[in-house]
GROMACS .gro file of C-alpha atoms in nm:
model
  496
    1UNK     CA    1  29.954   0.120   4.658
    2UNK     CA    2  29.828   0.477   4.668
    3UNK     CA    3  29.975   0.797   4.536
    4UNK     CA    4  30.129   0.884   4.871
    5UNK     CA    5  30.321   0.555   4.873
    6UNK     CA    6  30.472   0.625   4.531
    7UNK     CA    7  30.562   0.979   4.631
    8UNK     CA    8  30.741   0.849   4.937
    9UNK     CA    9  30.901   0.575   4.729
   10UNK     CA   10  31.031   0.806   4.456
   11UNK     CA   11  31.161   1.068   4.700
   12UNK     CA   12  31.342   0.811   4.911
   13UNK     CA   13  31.470   0.635   4.599
   14UNK     CA   14  31.608   0.957   4.453
   15UNK     CA   15  31.773   1.039   4.784
   16UNK     CA   16  31.930   0.693   4.800
   17UNK     CA   17  32.053   0.702   4.439
   18UNK     CA   18  32.191   1.053   4.485
   19UNK     CA   19  32.372   0.947   4.802
   20UNK     CA   20  32.505   0.636   4.627
   21UNK     CA   21  32.632   0.832   4.328
   22UNK     CA   22  32.781   1.099   4.552
   23UNK     CA   23  32.961   0.856   4.781
   24UNK     CA   24  33.064   0.634   4.491
   25UNK     CA   25  33.192   0.933   4.296
   26UNK     CA   26  33.389   1.053   4.595
   27UNK     CA   27  33.558   0.717   4.639
   28UNK     CA   28  33.619   0.692   4.264
   29UNK     CA   29  33.786   1.032   4.251
   30UNK     CA   30  33.990   0.949   4.558
   31UNK     CA   31  34.090   0.615   4.404
   32UNK     CA   32  34.177   0.779   4.077
   33UNK     CA   33  34.393   1.041   4.247
   34UNK     CA   34  34.570   0.766   4.441
   35UNK     CA   35  34.628   0.568   4.121
   36UNK     CA   36  34.764   0.874   3.945
   37UNK     CA   37  34.995   0.938   4.237
   38UNK     CA   38  35.110   0.577   4.236
   39UNK     CA   39  35.160   0.595   3.862
   40UNK     CA   40  35.435   0.853   3.921
   41UNK     CA   41  35.620   0.629   4.168
   42UNK     CA   42  35.924   0.423   4.086
   43UNK     CA   43  35.887   0.047   4.115
   44UNK     CA   44  36.128  -0.087   4.377
   45UNK     CA   45  36.010  -0.446   4.392
   46UNK     CA   46  36.252  -0.740   4.344
   47UNK     CA   47  36.113  -0.818   3.996
   48UNK     CA   48  36.177  -0.455   3.899
   49UNK     CA   49  36.535  -0.477   4.028
   50UNK     CA   50  36.590  -0.793   3.825
   51UNK     CA   51  36.459  -0.648   3.501
   52UNK     CA   52  36.664  -0.328   3.547
   53UNK     CA   53  36.976  -0.544   3.590
   54UNK     CA   54  36.888  -0.729   3.270
   55UNK     CA   55  36.834  -0.401   3.083
   56UNK     CA   56  37.166  -0.265   3.213
   57UNK     CA   57  37.351  -0.576   3.102
   58UNK     CA   58  37.186  -0.559   2.759
   59UNK     CA   59  37.283  -0.190   2.716
   60UNK     CA   60  37.642  -0.248   2.826
   61UNK     CA   61  37.685  -0.551   2.602
   62UNK     CA   62  37.491  -0.455   2.287
   63UNK     CA   63  37.442  -0.081   2.300
   64UNK     CA   64  37.125   0.117   2.245
   65UNK     CA   65  37.010  -0.106   1.958
   66UNK     CA   66  37.014  -0.418   2.174
   67UNK     CA   67  36.838  -0.228   2.454
   68UNK     CA   68  36.567  -0.114   2.211
   69UNK     CA   69  36.516  -0.474   2.102
   70UNK     CA   70  36.510  -0.586   2.467
   71UNK     CA   71  36.252  -0.327   2.569
   72UNK     CA   72  36.034  -0.415   2.273
   73UNK     CA   73  36.014  -0.775   2.389
   74UNK     CA   74  35.876  -0.687   2.733
   75UNK     CA   75  35.507  -0.757   2.774
   76UNK     CA   76  35.430  -0.711   3.144
   77UNK     CA   77  35.675  -0.436   3.240
   78UNK     CA   78  35.795  -0.129   3.057
   79UNK     CA   79  36.139   0.001   3.138
   80UNK     CA   80  36.208   0.366   3.059
   81UNK     CA   81  36.547   0.452   2.907
   82UNK     CA   82  36.599   0.831   2.909
   83UNK     CA   83  36.907   1.001   2.766
   84UNK     CA   84  37.067   1.324   2.886
   85UNK     CA   85  36.832   1.533   2.670
   86UNK     CA   86  36.524   1.379   2.830
   87UNK     CA   87  36.434   1.169   2.523
   88UNK     CA   88  36.305   0.818   2.587
   89UNK     CA   89  36.465   0.544   2.377
   90UNK     CA   90  36.131   0.396   2.261
   91UNK     CA   91  35.979   0.739   2.197
   92UNK     CA   92  35.738   0.711   2.489
   93UNK     CA   93  35.626   1.010   2.695
   94UNK     CA   94  35.779   1.033   3.040
   95UNK     CA   95  35.615   1.246   3.306
   96UNK     CA   96  35.857   1.517   3.427
   97UNK     CA   97  35.772   1.441   3.792
   98UNK     CA   98  35.859   1.074   3.744
   99UNK     CA   99  36.185   1.163   3.571
  100UNK     CA  100  36.277   1.409   3.848
  101UNK     CA  101  36.203   1.148   4.111
  102UNK     CA  102  36.421   0.891   3.934
  103UNK     CA  103  36.714   1.138   3.917
  104UNK     CA  104  36.664   1.226   4.285
  105UNK     CA  105  36.681   0.856   4.379
  106UNK     CA  106  36.997   0.821   4.170
  107UNK     CA  107  37.165   1.108   4.353
  108UNK     CA  108  37.098   0.968   4.700
  109UNK     CA  109  37.389   0.849   4.909
  110UNK     CA  110  37.266   0.494   4.889
  111UNK     CA  111  37.170   0.452   4.528
  112UNK     CA  112  36.865   0.237   4.457
  113UNK     CA  113  36.942  -0.065   4.240
  114UNK     CA  114  36.615  -0.004   4.052
  115UNK     CA  115  36.742   0.331   3.910
  116UNK     CA  116  37.065   0.317   3.714
  117UNK     CA  117  37.264   0.548   3.490
  118UNK     CA  118  37.431   0.313   3.241
  119UNK     CA  119  37.658   0.380   2.943
  120UNK     CA  120  37.618   0.145   2.644
  121UNK     CA  121  37.885  -0.014   2.428
  122UNK     CA  122  37.809   0.244   2.159
  123UNK     CA  123  37.876   0.534   2.398
  124UNK     CA  124  37.511   0.626   2.454
  125UNK     CA  125  37.419   0.687   2.819
  126UNK     CA  126  37.069   0.621   2.953
  127UNK     CA  127  36.884   0.653   3.281
  128UNK     CA  128  36.698   0.326   3.341
  129UNK     CA  129  36.399   0.295   3.578
  130UNK     CA  130  36.064   0.122   3.598
  131UNK     CA  131  35.738   0.312   3.673
  132UNK     CA  132  35.510   0.175   3.940
  133UNK     CA  133  35.198   0.176   3.723
  134UNK     CA  134  34.914  -0.050   3.828
  135UNK     CA  135  34.864  -0.165   3.472
  136UNK     CA  136  35.209  -0.317   3.473
  137UNK     CA  137  35.197  -0.464   3.823
  138UNK     CA  138  34.904  -0.700   3.774
  139UNK     CA  139  35.129  -1.000   3.726
  140UNK     CA  140  35.444  -0.961   3.934
  141UNK     CA  141  35.462  -1.335   3.959
  142UNK     CA  142  35.532  -1.347   3.580
  143UNK     CA  143  35.791  -1.069   3.579
  144UNK     CA  144  36.085  -1.304   3.610
  145UNK     CA  145  35.963  -1.507   3.313
  146UNK     CA  146  35.922  -1.184   3.110
  147UNK     CA  147  36.278  -1.088   3.190
  148UNK     CA  148  36.415  -1.430   3.103
  149UNK     CA  149  36.219  -1.435   2.777
  150UNK     CA  150  36.339  -1.083   2.681
  151UNK     CA  151  36.701  -1.170   2.756
  152UNK     CA  152  36.672  -1.494   2.562
  153UNK     CA  153  36.518  -1.326   2.257
  154UNK     CA  154  36.736  -1.012   2.255
  155UNK     CA  155  36.984  -1.151   1.995
  156UNK     CA  156  37.344  -1.269   1.996
  157UNK     CA  157  37.485  -0.927   2.080
  158UNK     CA  158  37.313  -0.926   2.412
  159UNK     CA  159  37.346  -1.270   2.559
  160UNK     CA  160  37.471  -1.488   2.276
  161UNK     CA  161  37.276  -1.710   2.036
  162UNK     CA  162  36.920  -1.770   2.136
  163UNK     CA  163  36.689  -2.038   2.014
  164UNK     CA  164  36.407  -1.929   1.790
  165UNK     CA  165  36.061  -1.965   1.933
  166UNK     CA  166  35.992  -2.242   1.687
  167UNK     CA  167  36.315  -2.433   1.754
  168UNK     CA  168  36.291  -2.772   1.911
  169UNK     CA  169  36.313  -2.760   2.285
  170UNK     CA  170  36.229  -2.392   2.306
  171UNK     CA  171  35.955  -2.319   2.546
  172UNK     CA  172  35.627  -2.219   2.385
  173UNK     CA  173  35.578  -1.846   2.346
  174UNK     CA  174  35.273  -1.863   2.557
  175UNK     CA  175  35.475  -2.010   2.845
  176UNK     CA  176  35.778  -1.774   2.869
  177UNK     CA  177  35.680  -1.492   2.633
  178UNK     CA  178  35.329  -1.370   2.669
  179UNK     CA  179  35.245  -1.618   2.941
  180UNK     CA  180  34.921  -1.808   2.967
  181UNK     CA  181  34.625  -1.653   2.791
  182UNK     CA  182  34.496  -1.393   3.030
  183UNK     CA  183  34.156  -1.440   3.187
  184UNK     CA  184  33.897  -1.167   3.233
  185UNK     CA  185  34.063  -0.849   3.355
  186UNK     CA  186  33.966  -0.734   3.700
  187UNK     CA  187  33.918  -0.378   3.576
  188UNK     CA  188  33.653  -0.478   3.322
  189UNK     CA  189  33.322  -0.282   3.313
  190UNK     CA  190  33.156  -0.557   3.517
  191UNK     CA  191  33.368  -0.462   3.816
  192UNK     CA  192  33.206  -0.115   3.816
  193UNK     CA  193  32.860  -0.226   3.712
  194UNK     CA  194  32.808  -0.495   3.979
  195UNK     CA  195  32.853  -0.266   4.286
  196UNK     CA  196  32.639   0.002   4.120
  197UNK     CA  197  32.363  -0.250   4.044
  198UNK     CA  198  32.382  -0.385   4.401
  199UNK     CA  199  32.357  -0.031   4.543
  200UNK     CA  200  32.056   0.050   4.325
  201UNK     CA  201  31.885  -0.277   4.422
  202UNK     CA  202  31.947  -0.210   4.790
  203UNK     CA  203  31.813   0.145   4.745
  204UNK     CA  204  31.500   0.009   4.578
  205UNK     CA  205  31.437  -0.235   4.862
  206UNK     CA  206  31.507   0.022   5.132
  207UNK     CA  207  31.288   0.284   4.960
  208UNK     CA  208  31.004   0.032   4.924
  209UNK     CA  209  31.016  -0.071   5.291
  210UNK     CA  210  31.044   0.286   5.416
  211UNK     CA  211  30.764   0.411   5.193
  212UNK     CA  212  30.544   0.121   5.305
  213UNK     CA  213  30.631   0.197   5.668
  214UNK     CA  214  30.520   0.560   5.631
  215UNK     CA  215  30.224   0.506   5.400
  216UNK     CA  216  30.056   0.223   5.595
  217UNK     CA  217  29.942   0.422   5.903
  218UNK     CA  218  29.837   0.712   5.680
  219UNK     CA  219  29.630   0.473   5.469
  220UNK     CA  220  29.474   0.328   5.786
  221UNK     CA  221  29.403   0.678   5.912
  222UNK     CA  222  29.236   0.769   5.581
  223UNK     CA  223  29.017   0.460   5.607
  224UNK     CA  224  28.931   0.558   5.964
  225UNK     CA  225  28.828   0.907   5.851
  226UNK     CA  226  28.618   0.758   5.574
  227UNK     CA  227  28.447   0.523   5.819
  228UNK     CA  228  28.389   0.810   6.063
  229UNK     CA  229  28.229   1.014   5.785
  230UNK     CA  230  27.974   0.732   5.749
  231UNK     CA  231  27.900   0.729   6.122
  232UNK     CA  232  28.129   0.444   6.232
  233UNK     CA  233  28.318   0.585   6.533
  234UNK     CA  234  28.455   0.256   6.663
  235UNK     CA  235  28.830   0.272   6.754
  236UNK     CA  236  29.049   0.087   6.506
  237UNK     CA  237  29.410   0.198   6.557
  238UNK     CA  238  29.474  -0.040   6.847
  239UNK     CA  239  29.580  -0.294   6.581
  240UNK     CA  240  29.873  -0.082   6.461
  241UNK     CA  241  30.122  -0.284   6.666
  242UNK     CA  242  30.389  -0.146   6.894
  243UNK     CA  243  30.500   0.135   6.667
  244UNK     CA  244  30.606   0.438   6.865
  245UNK     CA  245  30.624   0.707   6.598
  246UNK     CA  246  30.420   1.023   6.551
  247UNK     CA  247  30.192   0.866   6.291
  248UNK     CA  248  30.080   0.598   6.534
  249UNK     CA  249  30.032   0.862   6.804
  250UNK     CA  250  29.814   1.051   6.556
  251UNK     CA  251  29.609   0.736   6.499
  252UNK     CA  252  29.564   0.682   6.871
  253UNK     CA  253  29.464   1.046   6.915
  254UNK     CA  254  29.209   0.993   6.640
  255UNK     CA  255  29.077   0.689   6.827
  256UNK     CA  256  29.043   0.894   7.144
  257UNK     CA  257  28.868   1.169   6.949
  258UNK     CA  258  28.620   0.931   6.790
  259UNK     CA  259  28.563   0.762   7.126
  260UNK     CA  260  28.492   1.098   7.284
  261UNK     CA  261  28.261   1.191   6.996
  262UNK     CA  262  28.077   0.863   7.031
  263UNK     CA  263  28.043   0.918   7.405
  264UNK     CA  264  27.909   1.270   7.349
  265UNK     CA  265  27.666   1.149   7.084
  266UNK     CA  266  27.544   0.873   7.314
  267UNK     CA  267  27.515   1.127   7.595
  268UNK     CA  268  27.317   1.365   7.375
  269UNK     CA  269  27.089   1.083   7.264
  270UNK     CA  270  27.036   0.974   7.622
  271UNK     CA  271  26.980   1.335   7.730
  272UNK     CA  272  26.720   1.386   7.458
  273UNK     CA  273  26.543   1.069   7.568
  274UNK     CA  274  26.550   1.174   7.932
  275UNK     CA  275  26.430   1.527   7.856
  276UNK     CA  276  26.145   1.388   7.648
  277UNK     CA  277  26.053   1.158   7.934
  278UNK     CA  278  26.070   1.438   8.195
  279UNK     CA  279  25.864   1.679   7.986
  280UNK     CA  280  25.597   1.427   7.901
  281UNK     CA  281  25.452   1.417   8.256
  282UNK     CA  282  25.413   1.794   8.316
  283UNK     CA  283  25.280   1.842   7.965
  284UNK     CA  284  25.022   1.570   8.026
  285UNK     CA  285  24.920   1.738   8.353
  286UNK     CA  286  24.900   2.073   8.177
  287UNK     CA  287  24.669   1.929   7.914
  288UNK     CA  288  24.456   1.766   8.183
  289UNK     CA  289  24.431   2.095   8.376
  290UNK     CA  290  24.333   2.285   8.061
  291UNK     CA  291  24.069   2.025   7.976
  292UNK     CA  292  23.933   2.037   8.330
  293UNK     CA  293  23.913   2.417   8.311
  294UNK     CA  294  23.706   2.392   7.993
  295UNK     CA  295  23.476   2.124   8.131
  296UNK     CA  296  23.432   2.268   8.483
  297UNK     CA  297  23.453   2.647   8.477
  298UNK     CA  298  23.379   2.659   8.848
  299UNK     CA  299  23.720   2.493   8.912
  300UNK     CA  300  23.909   2.745   8.698
  301UNK     CA  301  24.116   2.874   8.994
  302UNK     CA  302  24.239   2.525   9.087
  303UNK     CA  303  24.318   2.448   8.725
  304UNK     CA  304  24.516   2.772   8.689
  305UNK     CA  305  24.717   2.690   9.002
  306UNK     CA  306  24.798   2.347   8.855
  307UNK     CA  307  24.895   2.503   8.521
  308UNK     CA  308  25.117   2.757   8.701
  309UNK     CA  309  25.287   2.489   8.907
  310UNK     CA  310  25.355   2.268   8.604
  311UNK     CA  311  25.488   2.567   8.409
  312UNK     CA  312  25.728   2.646   8.692
  313UNK     CA  313  25.847   2.285   8.692
  314UNK     CA  314  25.915   2.293   8.318
  315UNK     CA  315  26.090   2.629   8.349
  316UNK     CA  316  26.308   2.492   8.627
  317UNK     CA  317  26.387   2.181   8.424
  318UNK     CA  318  26.481   2.383   8.117
  319UNK     CA  319  26.701   2.614   8.328
  320UNK     CA  320  26.883   2.320   8.481
  321UNK     CA  321  26.929   2.164   8.137
  322UNK     CA  322  27.080   2.485   8.001
  323UNK     CA  323  27.314   2.509   8.298
  324UNK     CA  324  27.423   2.148   8.255
  325UNK     CA  325  27.472   2.197   7.883
  326UNK     CA  326  27.695   2.502   7.936
  327UNK     CA  327  27.902   2.317   8.194
  328UNK     CA  328  27.944   2.014   7.970
  329UNK     CA  329  28.046   2.241   7.681
  330UNK     CA  330  28.330   2.381   7.894
  331UNK     CA  331  28.186   2.715   8.001
  332UNK     CA  332  28.242   2.619   8.362
  333UNK     CA  333  28.616   2.579   8.312
  334UNK     CA  334  28.663   2.953   8.311
  335UNK     CA  335  28.573   2.955   8.677
  336UNK     CA  336  28.886   2.762   8.764
  337UNK     CA  337  29.115   3.003   8.586
  338UNK     CA  338  29.269   3.302   8.756
  339UNK     CA  339  29.200   3.524   8.454
  340UNK     CA  340  28.818   3.503   8.478
  341UNK     CA  341  28.772   3.393   8.840
  342UNK     CA  342  28.774   3.580   9.167
  343UNK     CA  343  28.857   3.499   9.526
  344UNK     CA  344  28.554   3.349   9.701
  345UNK     CA  345  28.516   3.316  10.077
  346UNK     CA  346  28.367   2.969  10.104
  347UNK     CA  347  28.269   3.003  10.471
  348UNK     CA  348  28.046   3.306  10.404
  349UNK     CA  349  27.903   3.145  10.092
  350UNK     CA  350  27.810   2.822  10.273
  351UNK     CA  351  27.667   3.020  10.567
  352UNK     CA  352  27.429   3.209  10.335
  353UNK     CA  353  27.319   2.887  10.164
  354UNK     CA  354  27.249   2.718  10.499
  355UNK     CA  355  27.042   3.018  10.617
  356UNK     CA  356  26.826   2.998  10.305
  357UNK     CA  357  26.783   2.622  10.344
  358UNK     CA  358  26.683   2.661  10.712
  359UNK     CA  359  26.409   2.904  10.615
  360UNK     CA  360  26.262   2.657  10.365
  361UNK     CA  361  26.305   2.352  10.596
  362UNK     CA  362  26.135   2.517  10.892
  363UNK     CA  363  25.793   2.402  10.775
  364UNK     CA  364  25.906   2.040  10.800
  365UNK     CA  365  26.070   2.087  11.137
  366UNK     CA  366  26.399   1.995  10.974
  367UNK     CA  367  26.718   2.121  11.133
  368UNK     CA  368  27.038   2.213  10.949
  369UNK     CA  369  27.358   2.230  11.157
  370UNK     CA  370  27.670   2.404  11.028
  371UNK     CA  371  28.008   2.319  11.183
  372UNK     CA  372  28.347   2.452  11.082
  373UNK     CA  373  28.692   2.494  11.230
  374UNK     CA  374  28.875   2.825  11.263
  375UNK     CA  375  29.094   2.759  10.959
  376UNK     CA  376  28.797   2.769  10.724
  377UNK     CA  377  28.695   3.123  10.820
  378UNK     CA  378  28.958   3.283  10.598
  379UNK     CA  379  28.982   3.006  10.337
  380UNK     CA  380  28.959   3.141   9.981
  381UNK     CA  381  28.885   2.955   9.659
  382UNK     CA  382  28.947   3.106   9.317
  383UNK     CA  383  28.646   3.070   9.089
  384UNK     CA  384  28.301   3.198   9.002
  385UNK     CA  385  28.088   3.251   9.312
  386UNK     CA  386  27.756   3.197   9.128
  387UNK     CA  387  27.857   2.852   9.007
  388UNK     CA  388  28.011   2.751   9.340
  389UNK     CA  389  27.698   2.865   9.522
  390UNK     CA  390  27.484   2.669   9.276
  391UNK     CA  391  27.686   2.351   9.335
  392UNK     CA  392  27.680   2.368   9.717
  393UNK     CA  393  27.312   2.470   9.717
  394UNK     CA  394  27.217   2.173   9.498
  395UNK     CA  395  27.387   1.931   9.736
  396UNK     CA  396  27.228   2.089  10.046
  397UNK     CA  397  26.880   2.101   9.886
  398UNK     CA  398  26.919   1.739   9.778
  399UNK     CA  399  26.994   1.640  10.140
  400UNK     CA  400  26.698   1.844  10.269
  401UNK     CA  401  26.466   1.693  10.009
  402UNK     CA  402  26.550   1.335  10.103
  403UNK     CA  403  26.564   1.382  10.481
  404UNK     CA  404  26.262   1.278  10.692
  405UNK     CA  405  26.052   1.542  10.867
  406UNK     CA  406  26.196   1.640  11.202
  407UNK     CA  407  26.542   1.515  11.108
  408UNK     CA  408  26.874   1.693  11.085
  409UNK     CA  409  27.114   1.775  10.802
  410UNK     CA  410  27.477   1.831  10.901
  411UNK     CA  411  27.706   2.058  10.700
  412UNK     CA  412  28.075   2.037  10.793
  413UNK     CA  413  28.360   2.267  10.685
  414UNK     CA  414  28.725   2.176  10.740
  415UNK     CA  415  29.069   2.235  10.589
  416UNK     CA  416  29.290   1.941  10.492
  417UNK     CA  417  29.634   2.065  10.385
  418UNK     CA  418  29.564   2.262  10.064
  419UNK     CA  419  29.205   2.144  10.028
  420UNK     CA  420  28.880   2.276  10.166
  421UNK     CA  421  28.632   2.003  10.258
  422UNK     CA  422  28.256   2.059  10.249
  423UNK     CA  423  28.058   1.756  10.371
  424UNK     CA  424  27.675   1.737  10.366
  425UNK     CA  425  27.527   1.450  10.569
  426UNK     CA  426  27.163   1.344  10.589
  427UNK     CA  427  26.956   1.061  10.737
  428UNK     CA  428  26.747   0.992  10.431
  429UNK     CA  429  26.686   0.655  10.264
  430UNK     CA  430  27.026   0.666  10.090
  431UNK     CA  431  27.100   0.469   9.777
  432UNK     CA  432  27.220   0.121   9.695
  433UNK     CA  433  27.597   0.071   9.700
  434UNK     CA  434  27.595  -0.007   9.327
  435UNK     CA  435  27.428   0.333   9.258
  436UNK     CA  436  27.681   0.552   9.441
  437UNK     CA  437  27.878   0.624   9.122
  438UNK     CA  438  27.560   0.684   8.920
  439UNK     CA  439  27.395   0.948   9.135
  440UNK     CA  440  27.600   1.216   8.960
  441UNK     CA  441  27.459   1.121   8.619
  442UNK     CA  442  27.185   1.343   8.473
  443UNK     CA  443  26.824   1.231   8.543
  444UNK     CA  444  26.935   0.952   8.777
  445UNK     CA  445  26.695   0.865   9.056
  446UNK     CA  446  26.731   0.591   9.310
  447UNK     CA  447  26.461   0.327   9.306
  448UNK     CA  448  26.348   0.411   9.659
  449UNK     CA  449  26.312   0.786   9.590
  450UNK     CA  450  26.202   0.825   9.230
  451UNK     CA  451  25.834   0.865   9.322
  452UNK     CA  452  25.874   1.049   9.652
  453UNK     CA  453  26.049   1.368   9.540
  454UNK     CA  454  25.979   1.645   9.298
  455UNK     CA  455  26.325   1.687   9.136
  456UNK     CA  456  26.460   1.597   8.795
  457UNK     CA  457  26.789   1.431   8.890
  458UNK     CA  458  27.008   1.716   8.760
  459UNK     CA  459  27.125   1.883   9.082
  460UNK     CA  460  27.414   1.650   9.164
  461UNK     CA  461  27.519   1.633   8.798
  462UNK     CA  462  27.549   2.013   8.790
  463UNK     CA  463  27.739   2.010   9.119
  464UNK     CA  464  27.987   1.758   8.986
  465UNK     CA  465  28.056   1.965   8.672
  466UNK     CA  466  28.108   2.282   8.876
  467UNK     CA  467  28.340   2.122   9.131
  468UNK     CA  468  28.545   1.951   8.858
  469UNK     CA  469  28.568   2.279   8.665
  470UNK     CA  470  28.721   2.443   8.974
  471UNK     CA  471  28.987   2.173   9.010
  472UNK     CA  472  28.813   1.982   9.287
  473UNK     CA  473  28.628   1.655   9.323
  474UNK     CA  474  28.299   1.534   9.467
  475UNK     CA  475  28.218   1.189   9.607
  476UNK     CA  476  27.929   1.017   9.783
  477UNK     CA  477  27.930   0.746  10.051
  478UNK     CA  478  27.678   0.570  10.271
  479UNK     CA  479  27.656   0.659  10.640
  480UNK     CA  480  27.644   0.400  10.910
  481UNK     CA  481  27.291   0.395  11.046
  482UNK     CA  482  27.140   0.513  10.717
  483UNK     CA  483  27.168   0.820  10.507
  484UNK     CA  484  27.415   0.966  10.260
  485UNK     CA  485  27.733   1.172  10.289
  486UNK     CA  486  27.830   1.392   9.992
  487UNK     CA  487  28.183   1.530  10.022
  488UNK     CA  488  28.322   1.817   9.811
  489UNK     CA  489  28.692   1.907   9.801
  490UNK     CA  490  28.810   2.239   9.656
  491UNK     CA  491  29.169   2.367   9.623
  492UNK     CA  492  29.242   2.651   9.864
  493UNK     CA  493  29.422   2.959   9.734
  494UNK     CA  494  29.763   2.985   9.897
  495UNK     CA  495  29.839   3.326  10.053
  496UNK     CA  496  30.078   3.555   9.864
   0.00000   0.00000   0.00000
């Protein structure tokens, strides 16, 4: 268990214990207030009525002395005998509220039999009542036996001669006097300790489970970071189960991040390999041309033309690599935004690109036909015109490059709802069906064209990045009868 687990555990534990003490204290105070309120009540139960009748009879028959002896014999119940001056016969303290309540019950129209104002044989007058204290109501079932025992032991002045506790036939003191030996009291300290111990144990268990629940994904995430720092970018949070909390979402986001990093690293490695491969050939030709120029000075002009041509190829390759790198890094996304983009008339842009391509294709007797409906004339796309022109030009040049001499390249413009469609169709050798999704990858060349053209396989990759950055999409499909159709869709700016 790490430090974070114990921090979670202690915080949750303290919160649980605090809540337990607070709730327990609230109930205890409420219970105590209720007990204090009940302690001021007057007992009106049948056992209380019976013992008050016995006390009244004792006072009337034997006077205050007999009543004092009677009250001293009571074990389970205490009867208060208060004179007119508010003095209790046994010298016990009587709460003024309880005394006032007893006098109020005595003055009611229907007097309660549990509150009596009785005059003794010696002329002393006492108010008799029984408090409803919980301590003296634990054994109401034994109240009748307490009363009978007190009456029996109160002396001859009260109820006549009474057998001594040790006389033959007298019931044992434990049976009618103090009753059976009491068992463990319900209000012992164990009664308070057991719920408190149970609450603390439950808090410990709950705090442990909750701390483990929070600490486990964080521990897994820490291990994932540590593994990533050593170069291991394999996803690992898929094993976190079906948790749906924020910590698991963070782990899954980390998996997606490491997956993306791994993909970018693989892409950079592959790009470096491809660049090295593409640069090796022109560099080898450059070295050969330089060597030939040294060995045959009379062919210096031809060698210089070769060196110039190879330098242009490398410059073009490096330019395309820089463009692709900027697009992959996200620089092309600014073209799709309204803040950095501008309204571009796609019809005019495509028309200029087709005119340039016609001029270059004239030497091969290659025709380029442009067709568009009336709706495309005013169609506007928000973006960067340089990048959009680069994308469309790459697709058109790719079609021209792979078309046979004397053939035709068709460029079609049309509007489909809120999309502008640019389709470039050629009658070249095409590609295999399995390679249709790969032609947009950098440095990809189809097996039937890799030795017949002079490109580097970056044009369509750049076009895809540009179109995607402007919120569109680009796809390729095979034409019936041979050839390839590359279709670009761009979102049209709505008027207003």
